[in-house]
Coordinates of C-alpha atoms in Angstrom, one line a residue:
Chain A
M2 CA 114.6 111.6 76.4
S3 CA 118.0 113.7 75.0
D4 CA 120.1 111.8 72.3
V5 CA 123.2 112.1 74.5
F6 CA 120.6 110.2 77.3
K7 CA 120.2 107.8 74.9
Q8 CA 123.7 107.0 73.3
L9 CA 124.7 106.6 77.6
E10 CA 122.3 103.7 77.2
K11 CA 124.3 101.6 75.5
Q12 CA 127.4 102.6 76.9
S13 CA 129.5 100.8 79.7
Q14 CA 130.5 101.5 83.6
G15 CA 133.4 104.5 83.6
S16 CA 132.1 105.9 80.4
A17 CA 132.2 109.9 81.2
L18 CA 130.4 113.1 79.9
S19 CA 131.3 117.0 80.6
L20 CA 129.1 117.9 83.5
E21 CA 127.8 120.8 81.3
D22 CA 127.1 118.4 78.5
A23 CA 124.7 116.4 81.1
L24 CA 123.3 118.9 82.8
N25 CA 122.0 120.6 79.2
N26 CA 120.6 117.1 78.1
L27 CA 118.7 116.6 81.1
T28 CA 115.1 116.9 80.6
Y29 CA 113.3 120.0 82.8
N30 CA 109.4 120.1 82.5
E31 CA 108.1 123.7 81.2
A32 CA 108.9 125.3 84.3
G33 CA 112.7 124.1 84.0
L34 CA 112.6 121.9 86.8
I35 CA 113.2 118.1 87.8
P36 CA 112.3 116.2 90.3
A37 CA 114.8 115.0 92.9
I38 CA 114.2 111.7 95.0
A39 CA 116.4 112.4 98.3
Q40 CA 117.7 109.2 100.1
Q41 CA 119.2 109.0 103.8
H42 CA 122.8 107.5 102.4
E43 CA 123.6 104.4 104.7
T44 CA 119.8 103.6 105.9
G45 CA 118.4 103.6 102.2
E46 CA 115.0 105.6 103.7
V47 CA 113.4 107.7 101.1
L48 CA 113.0 110.6 102.3
M49 CA 111.6 113.3 100.5
M50 CA 111.1 114.3 96.7
A51 CA 111.2 118.0 95.7
W52 CA 112.3 119.6 92.7
M53 CA 115.6 121.5 91.2
N54 CA 116.3 123.9 88.3
R55 CA 119.7 123.7 86.5
A56 CA 121.1 126.4 89.1
S57 CA 120.2 124.5 92.1
I58 CA 121.4 121.4 90.9
E59 CA 125.4 123.4 90.3
E60 CA 125.0 125.1 93.4
T61 CA 124.1 121.7 95.2
L62 CA 126.9 119.9 93.5
K63 CA 129.1 123.0 94.5
T64 CA 128.6 123.4 97.8
G65 CA 127.6 119.7 99.2
Q66 CA 124.3 121.2 100.5
V67 CA 121.2 120.1 99.0
C68 CA 119.1 123.4 97.1
Y69 CA 115.9 122.8 95.5
W70 CA 113.6 125.2 93.5
S71 CA 110.4 125.7 95.6
R72 CA 107.6 125.6 93.8
S73 CA 105.4 127.1 96.2
R74 CA 107.6 129.8 97.1
N75 CA 108.8 130.1 93.7
S76 CA 112.6 130.9 95.1
Y77 CA 115.7 128.7 96.0
W78 CA 114.6 126.4 99.0
R79 CA 118.4 125.5 100.7
K80 CA 117.1 122.7 102.5
G81 CA 117.8 123.8 106.6
E82 CA 118.1 127.4 106.1
S83 CA 115.1 127.9 108.0
S84 CA 114.6 125.0 110.1
G85 CA 118.6 123.8 110.5
N86 CA 117.7 120.4 109.4
Q87 CA 120.3 120.4 106.5
Q88 CA 120.8 117.5 103.6
T89 CA 124.3 117.1 103.1
L90 CA 125.1 115.6 99.7
V91 CA 126.9 112.2 99.7
S92 CA 126.1 111.5 96.0
M93 CA 123.8 112.5 93.3
A94 CA 122.7 110.7 89.8
A95 CA 120.2 111.1 87.0
D96 CA 117.7 108.2 85.4
C97 CA 118.1 106.3 82.2
D98 CA 116.4 108.8 80.4
G99 CA 117.8 111.9 82.3
D100 CA 114.0 113.2 83.7
T101 CA 115.0 112.1 87.5
L102 CA 117.8 112.5 89.9
L103 CA 118.3 110.5 93.1
L104 CA 120.3 112.3 95.5
K105 CA 122.0 110.6 98.4
V106 CA 122.0 112.7 101.4
D107 CA 122.8 113.2 105.0
Q108 CA 119.4 114.5 106.5
K109 CA 119.8 116.1 109.8
G110 CA 116.8 115.5 111.9
A111 CA 113.7 115.6 110.5
A112 CA 113.5 116.2 106.6
C113 CA 109.8 116.5 106.4
H114 CA 108.0 120.0 107.6
T115 CA 105.9 118.1 109.8
G116 CA 108.5 116.8 112.0
R117 CA 108.3 113.3 111.0
R118 CA 111.7 111.6 109.7
D119 CA 110.4 111.5 105.9
C120 CA 107.7 112.8 104.3
F121 CA 105.7 109.0 103.4
Y122 CA 104.0 108.3 106.3
N123 CA 100.5 108.0 104.7
E124 CA 100.3 104.2 104.2
I125 CA 97.8 103.2 101.7
K126 CA 96.2 100.0 101.4
V127 CA 93.2 98.8 99.4
D128 CA 91.2 99.4 102.5
G129 CA 92.3 102.8 103.1
L130 CA 94.9 105.6 104.2
T131 CA 96.8 105.0 107.6
I132 CA 99.2 107.4 109.2
N133 CA 102.5 105.3 110.0
S134 CA 104.8 107.4 111.6
D135 CA 104.6 110.5 114.4
P136 CA 107.0 113.5 114.2
I137 CA 110.7 113.2 115.6
Q138 CA 110.5 117.1 116.5
D139 CA 108.0 120.0 116.6
P140 CA 107.2 121.4 113.6
N141 CA 106.6 124.7 115.8
Q142 CA 110.2 124.5 117.4
L143 CA 111.7 124.0 113.6
Y144 CA 110.4 127.2 112.0
Q145 CA 109.7 129.3 115.0
N146 CA 111.5 132.1 112.9
S147 CA 110.0 131.4 109.9
K148 CA 107.2 131.6 107.7
A149 CA 107.6 128.1 106.3
Chain B
M7 CA 98.1 120.6 98.6
S8 CA 94.2 119.4 99.5
D9 CA 92.7 120.6 102.9
V10 CA 92.7 116.6 103.2
F11 CA 96.6 116.2 103.7
K12 CA 96.8 119.4 105.0
Q13 CA 94.6 117.9 107.9
L14 CA 96.2 114.8 107.9
E15 CA 99.7 116.5 108.9
K16 CA 98.8 117.0 112.4
Q17 CA 97.1 113.6 113.2
S18 CA 99.1 111.0 114.7
Q19 CA 100.1 107.5 113.9
G20 CA 97.1 105.3 113.3
S21 CA 94.8 107.9 112.0
A22 CA 92.8 106.7 108.8
L23 CA 91.0 107.8 106.1
S24 CA 88.8 105.9 103.5
L25 CA 90.5 104.6 100.2
E26 CA 88.1 107.1 98.1
D27 CA 89.1 109.7 100.4
A28 CA 92.7 109.1 99.6
L29 CA 92.7 108.6 96.0
N30 CA 90.2 111.6 95.5
N31 CA 92.6 114.1 97.7
L32 CA 96.0 113.3 95.7
T33 CA 97.5 115.8 93.5
Y34 CA 97.9 114.7 90.2
N35 CA 99.4 116.9 87.4
E36 CA 97.3 118.1 84.4
A37 CA 97.7 114.5 82.8
G38 CA 96.0 113.2 85.6
L39 CA 99.5 111.8 86.7
I40 CA 101.5 111.7 89.8
P41 CA 105.0 110.4 90.1
A42 CA 105.7 106.7 92.3
I43 CA 109.1 106.1 93.2
A44 CA 109.8 102.4 93.1
Q45 CA 112.0 101.0 96.1
Q46 CA 113.5 97.2 96.8
H47 CA 111.7 96.7 100.0
E48 CA 114.5 94.8 101.7
T49 CA 117.6 96.5 100.6
G50 CA 116.2 100.1 100.1
E51 CA 117.4 100.3 96.6
V52 CA 115.9 103.2 94.7
L53 CA 115.2 101.3 91.5
M54 CA 113.1 104.0 89.2
M55 CA 110.8 106.7 89.5
A56 CA 107.7 106.6 86.6
W57 CA 104.2 107.9 86.9
M58 CA 100.7 106.2 87.7
N59 CA 97.2 107.8 87.3
R60 CA 94.1 107.1 89.7
A61 CA 92.6 103.6 88.0
S62 CA 96.7 102.3 87.8
I63 CA 97.0 102.8 91.8
E64 CA 93.9 101.2 92.1
E65 CA 94.8 98.6 90.3
T66 CA 98.3 98.1 91.8
L67 CA 96.7 97.9 95.0
K68 CA 94.4 95.3 94.3
T69 CA 96.4 93.0 92.1
G70 CA 99.6 93.4 93.9
Q71 CA 101.3 93.8 90.6
V72 CA 102.9 97.4 90.2
C73 CA 100.9 99.3 87.4
Y74 CA 102.1 102.5 85.4
W75 CA 100.5 105.0 83.5
S76 CA 103.4 105.5 80.2
R77 CA 103.7 108.9 79.4
S78 CA 105.5 107.6 75.8
R79 CA 102.8 105.0 75.2
N80 CA 100.3 106.7 76.6
S81 CA 98.9 103.3 77.7
Y82 CA 98.7 101.4 81.1
W83 CA 102.2 99.6 81.2
R84 CA 102.4 97.1 83.6
K85 CA 105.9 96.4 84.8
G86 CA 107.2 93.3 83.3
E87 CA 104.5 92.6 81.3
S88 CA 106.8 92.6 77.9
S89 CA 110.1 91.7 79.6
G90 CA 108.8 89.1 82.4
N91 CA 110.5 91.5 85.2
Q92 CA 107.4 92.3 87.4
Q93 CA 107.2 94.6 90.1
T94 CA 105.2 92.9 93.2
L95 CA 103.9 95.0 95.5
V96 CA 104.8 95.6 99.3
S97 CA 103.4 98.8 100.4
M98 CA 102.5 102.2 99.1
A99 CA 102.6 105.5 100.7
A100 CA 101.7 109.0 99.8
D101 CA 103.9 112.1 100.9
C102 CA 103.1 114.8 103.1
D103 CA 101.3 117.0 100.6
G104 CA 99.6 114.1 98.5
D105 CA 101.9 114.6 95.8
T106 CA 104.0 111.5 95.1
L107 CA 104.2 107.9 96.0
L108 CA 106.9 106.0 97.3
L109 CA 106.2 102.2 96.2
K110 CA 108.1 99.7 98.4
V111 CA 108.3 96.4 95.9
D112 CA 110.2 93.1 95.0
Q113 CA 111.9 93.6 91.9
K114 CA 112.1 90.8 89.4
G115 CA 115.7 90.9 87.6
A116 CA 116.3 93.8 86.1
A117 CA 114.3 97.3 86.8
C118 CA 115.5 99.5 84.0
H119 CA 114.8 99.2 80.0
T120 CA 118.7 99.0 79.7
G121 CA 118.9 95.3 81.6
R122 CA 120.4 97.3 84.9
R123 CA 119.1 96.7 88.3
D124 CA 118.1 100.1 88.5
C125 CA 117.8 103.4 86.6
F126 CA 120.0 105.6 88.6
Y127 CA 123.1 105.0 86.6
N128 CA 124.7 108.0 85.6
E129 CA 126.3 109.5 88.8
I130 CA 126.8 113.5 88.5
K131 CA 129.6 114.9 90.2
V132 CA 131.1 118.4 90.0
D133 CA 133.3 117.2 87.5
G134 CA 130.8 115.5 85.0
L135 CA 128.8 112.2 84.4
T136 CA 130.2 109.0 84.8
I137 CA 128.1 105.9 84.5
N138 CA 128.4 103.1 87.4
S139 CA 126.7 99.9 86.3
D140 CA 126.4 97.6 83.5
P141 CA 123.2 95.8 82.7
I142 CA 122.5 92.3 84.9
Q143 CA 120.3 91.3 82.0
D144 CA 121.0 91.8 78.2
P145 CA 118.1 94.3 77.0
N146 CA 117.3 92.7 73.5
Q147 CA 116.6 89.5 75.1
L148 CA 114.3 91.1 77.3
Y149 CA 112.4 92.7 75.0
Q150 CA 112.9 90.1 72.1
N151 CA 109.0 89.7 71.6
S152 CA 108.1 93.4 71.9
K153 CA 109.1 96.6 70.6
A154 CA 109.0 98.7 73.8

């Protein structure tokens, strides 16, 4: 954890830091990425987790449309660019040690590339895994103009 | 993504897999870890993100008390062991590509080691970072019998 986030731990509500200092002191992994959890702002549904780099965080804050970094495509991933299912940013927060982001968003349609509302449909119990939801949109329709 | 999770994508609600097959086919990083998001089950608050290995997932499922792997201490981290603020598991789910877990939990007291209810108190906007909550418990009291 950076010293800056260590110092923030003991500060009170309302204490502030510049955007530059905040983004410089997040902990990025060896690929320059930080995990970002997307949560539907008014229902609390956890929709997905993906990765951002510093530039995608800055773009997201400036445009208000969530932009991740795709590790599989090795490129910016402007959520909804292919599918039309954009994520509009409502708020962004870093955790205590500055190595994870929480994005509260307004998700249009399905967040998951399978066409399901969210990605966490594989429920795991001591007796096994069970799929607990079905698609709300046809994934073949979502990506008909794209390979992704 | 494992072929097993790739196949699950196209299956319907109710489709099932053994626990052994599920845990064997999750994607662990080079340290054998998978990120786990903890969410308060009835309010939807995202409390924290931490890491689990296969053995800590199995322990959590069997005991119903959340056990992570601490990367800083390089040991099992039975949440609440030092602070008394346990996380009781309500449900666990893996995402579409099997590389992230979502734990719905019942969190006793503060989830954050700073004494705040959750770890995501560093709000980031285009004009900077602002702390948006204060501790609900004194961290010096929480960890008075421990170094962590």
